mmCIF file with all atom_site columns, C-alpha atoms in Angstrom:
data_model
loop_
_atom_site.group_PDB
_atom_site.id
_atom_site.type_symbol
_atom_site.label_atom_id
_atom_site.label_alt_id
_atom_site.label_comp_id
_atom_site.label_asym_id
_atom_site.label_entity_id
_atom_site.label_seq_id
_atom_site.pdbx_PDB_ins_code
_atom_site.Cartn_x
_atom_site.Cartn_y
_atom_site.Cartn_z
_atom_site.occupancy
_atom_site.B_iso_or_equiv
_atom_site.pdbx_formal_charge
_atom_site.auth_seq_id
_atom_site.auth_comp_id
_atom_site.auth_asym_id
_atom_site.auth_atom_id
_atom_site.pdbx_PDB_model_num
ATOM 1  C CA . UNK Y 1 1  ? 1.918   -4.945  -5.921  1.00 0.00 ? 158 UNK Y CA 1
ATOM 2  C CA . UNK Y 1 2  ? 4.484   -4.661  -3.187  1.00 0.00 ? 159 UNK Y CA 1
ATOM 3  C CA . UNK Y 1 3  ? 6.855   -3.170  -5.506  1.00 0.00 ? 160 UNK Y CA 1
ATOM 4  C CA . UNK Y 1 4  ? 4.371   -0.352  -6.457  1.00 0.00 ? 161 UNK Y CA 1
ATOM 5  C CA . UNK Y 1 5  ? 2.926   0.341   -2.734  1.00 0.00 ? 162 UNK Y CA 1
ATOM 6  C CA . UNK Y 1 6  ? 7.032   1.032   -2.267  1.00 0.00 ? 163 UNK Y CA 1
ATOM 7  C CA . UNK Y 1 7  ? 7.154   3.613   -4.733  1.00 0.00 ? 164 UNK Y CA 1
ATOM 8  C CA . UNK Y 1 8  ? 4.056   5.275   -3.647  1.00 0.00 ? 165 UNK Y CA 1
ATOM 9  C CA . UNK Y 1 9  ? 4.942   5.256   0.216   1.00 0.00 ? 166 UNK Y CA 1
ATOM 10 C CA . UNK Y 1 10 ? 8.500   6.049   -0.520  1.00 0.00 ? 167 UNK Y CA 1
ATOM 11 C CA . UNK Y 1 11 ? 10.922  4.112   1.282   1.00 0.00 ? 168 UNK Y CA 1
ATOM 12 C CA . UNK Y 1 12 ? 10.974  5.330   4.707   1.00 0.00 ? 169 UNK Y CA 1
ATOM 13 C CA . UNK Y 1 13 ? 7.029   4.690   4.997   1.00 0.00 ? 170 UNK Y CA 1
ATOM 14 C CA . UNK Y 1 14 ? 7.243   1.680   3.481   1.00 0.00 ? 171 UNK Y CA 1
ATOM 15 C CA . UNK Y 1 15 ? 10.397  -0.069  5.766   1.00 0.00 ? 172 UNK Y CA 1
ATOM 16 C CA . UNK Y 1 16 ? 8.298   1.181   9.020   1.00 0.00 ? 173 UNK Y CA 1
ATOM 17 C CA . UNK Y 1 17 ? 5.882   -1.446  8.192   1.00 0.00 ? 174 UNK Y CA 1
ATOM 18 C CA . UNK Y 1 18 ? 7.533   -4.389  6.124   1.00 0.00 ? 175 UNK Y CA 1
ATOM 19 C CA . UNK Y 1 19 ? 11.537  -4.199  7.261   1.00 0.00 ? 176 UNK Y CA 1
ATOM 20 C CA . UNK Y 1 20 ? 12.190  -6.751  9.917   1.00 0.00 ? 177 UNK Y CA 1
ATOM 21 C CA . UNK Y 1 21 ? 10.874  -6.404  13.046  1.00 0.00 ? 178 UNK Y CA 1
ATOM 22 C CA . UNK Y 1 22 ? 8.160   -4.400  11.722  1.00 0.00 ? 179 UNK Y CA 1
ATOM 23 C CA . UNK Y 1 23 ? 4.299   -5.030  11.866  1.00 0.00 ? 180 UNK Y CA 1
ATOM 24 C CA . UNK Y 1 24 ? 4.416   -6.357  7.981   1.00 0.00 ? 181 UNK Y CA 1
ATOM 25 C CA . UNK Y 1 25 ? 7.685   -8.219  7.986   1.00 0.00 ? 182 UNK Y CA 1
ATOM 26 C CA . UNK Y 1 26 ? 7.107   -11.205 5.901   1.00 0.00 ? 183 UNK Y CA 1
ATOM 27 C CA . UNK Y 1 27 ? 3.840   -9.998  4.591   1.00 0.00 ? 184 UNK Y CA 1
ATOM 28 C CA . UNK Y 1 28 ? 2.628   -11.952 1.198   1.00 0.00 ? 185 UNK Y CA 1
ATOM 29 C CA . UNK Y 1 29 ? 0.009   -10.195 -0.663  1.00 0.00 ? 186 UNK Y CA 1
ATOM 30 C CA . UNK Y 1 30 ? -3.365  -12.937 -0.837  1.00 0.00 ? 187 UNK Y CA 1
ATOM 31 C CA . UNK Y 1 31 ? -5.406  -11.117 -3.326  1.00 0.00 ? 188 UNK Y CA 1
ATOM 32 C CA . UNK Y 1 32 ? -7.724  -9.519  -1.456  1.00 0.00 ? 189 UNK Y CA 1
ATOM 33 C CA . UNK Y 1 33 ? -7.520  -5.965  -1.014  1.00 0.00 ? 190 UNK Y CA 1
ATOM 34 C CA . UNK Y 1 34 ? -9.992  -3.568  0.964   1.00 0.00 ? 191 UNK Y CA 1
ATOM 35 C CA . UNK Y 1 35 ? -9.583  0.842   0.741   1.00 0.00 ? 192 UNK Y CA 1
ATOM 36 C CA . UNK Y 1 36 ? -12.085 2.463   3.096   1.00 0.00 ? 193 UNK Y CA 1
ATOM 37 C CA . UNK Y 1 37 ? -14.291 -0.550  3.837   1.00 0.00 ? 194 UNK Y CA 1
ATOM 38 C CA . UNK Y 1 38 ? -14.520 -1.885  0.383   1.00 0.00 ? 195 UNK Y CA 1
ATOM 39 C CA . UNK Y 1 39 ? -12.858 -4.716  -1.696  1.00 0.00 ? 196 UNK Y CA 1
ATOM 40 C CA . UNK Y 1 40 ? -11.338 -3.805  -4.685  1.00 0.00 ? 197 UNK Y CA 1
ATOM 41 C CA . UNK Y 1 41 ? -9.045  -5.810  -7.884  1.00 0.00 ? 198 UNK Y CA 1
ATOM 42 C CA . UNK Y 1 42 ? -5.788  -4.973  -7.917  1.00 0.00 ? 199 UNK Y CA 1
ATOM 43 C CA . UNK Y 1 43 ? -6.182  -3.012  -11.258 1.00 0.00 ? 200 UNK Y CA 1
ATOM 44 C CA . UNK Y 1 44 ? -8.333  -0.246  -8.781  1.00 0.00 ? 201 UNK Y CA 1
ATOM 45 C CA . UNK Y 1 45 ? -5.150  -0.569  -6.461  1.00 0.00 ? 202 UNK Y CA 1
ATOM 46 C CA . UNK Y 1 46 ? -2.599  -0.161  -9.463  1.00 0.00 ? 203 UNK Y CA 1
ATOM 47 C CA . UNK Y 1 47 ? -5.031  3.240   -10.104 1.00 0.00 ? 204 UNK Y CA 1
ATOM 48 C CA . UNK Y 1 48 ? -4.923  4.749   -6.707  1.00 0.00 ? 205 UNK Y CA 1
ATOM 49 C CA . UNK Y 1 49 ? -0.979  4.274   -6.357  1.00 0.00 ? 206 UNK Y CA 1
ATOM 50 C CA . UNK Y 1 50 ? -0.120  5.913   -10.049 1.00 0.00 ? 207 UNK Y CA 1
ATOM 51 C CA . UNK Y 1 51 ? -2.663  8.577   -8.422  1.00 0.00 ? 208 UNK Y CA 1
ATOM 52 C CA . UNK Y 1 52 ? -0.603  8.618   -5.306  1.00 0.00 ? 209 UNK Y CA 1
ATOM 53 C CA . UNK Y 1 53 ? 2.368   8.722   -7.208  1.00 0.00 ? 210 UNK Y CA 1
ATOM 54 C CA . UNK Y 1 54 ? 1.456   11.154  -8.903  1.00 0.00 ? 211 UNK Y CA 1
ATOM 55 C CA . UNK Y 1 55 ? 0.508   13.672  -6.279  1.00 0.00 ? 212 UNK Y CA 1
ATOM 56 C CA . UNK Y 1 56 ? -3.314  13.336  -7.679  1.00 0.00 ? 213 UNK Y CA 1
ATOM 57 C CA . UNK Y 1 57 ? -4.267  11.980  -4.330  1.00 0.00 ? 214 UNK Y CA 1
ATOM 58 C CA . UNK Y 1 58 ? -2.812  12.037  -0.961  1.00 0.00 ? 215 UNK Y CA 1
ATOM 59 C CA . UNK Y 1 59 ? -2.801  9.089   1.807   1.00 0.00 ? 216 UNK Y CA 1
ATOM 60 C CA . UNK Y 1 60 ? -3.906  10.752  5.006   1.00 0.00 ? 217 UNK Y CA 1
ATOM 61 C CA . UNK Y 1 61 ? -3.516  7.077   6.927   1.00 0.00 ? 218 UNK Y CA 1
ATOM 62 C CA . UNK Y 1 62 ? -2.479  3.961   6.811   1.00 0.00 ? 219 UNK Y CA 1
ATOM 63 C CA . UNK Y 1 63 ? -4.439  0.492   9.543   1.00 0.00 ? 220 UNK Y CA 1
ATOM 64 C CA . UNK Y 1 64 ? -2.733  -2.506  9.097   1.00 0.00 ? 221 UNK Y CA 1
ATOM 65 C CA . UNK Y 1 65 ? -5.444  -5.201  10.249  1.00 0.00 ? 222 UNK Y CA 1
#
């Protein structure tokens, strides 16, 4: 899942949270996902980042909590 959030940040986005010294350094994925309030499998996450990916959709912001 990491690997695919990458791609659809791009690389830049995605190393100002999870490089070192970052706010997601070290970060391990549990399972349990939530987009706008919501829980969701990580087949609905694969979805939204092929639609990010593919310019379909657009992230307006990221919270990391």
């Amino acid at each position: 899942m990491l690997i695919a959030l990458q791609r659809a940040l791009g690389d830049d986005q995605y190393s100002a949270y999870f490089e070192s010294g970052n706010e997601l350094q070290g970060y391990n994925p549990t399972g349990q996902v939530e987009i706008n309030g919501v829980n969701v499998d990580e087949s609905s996450v694969s979805y939204l980042l092929n639609q990010i990916m593919s310019n379909t959709y657009q992230i307006r912001s990221i919270s990391v909590e």
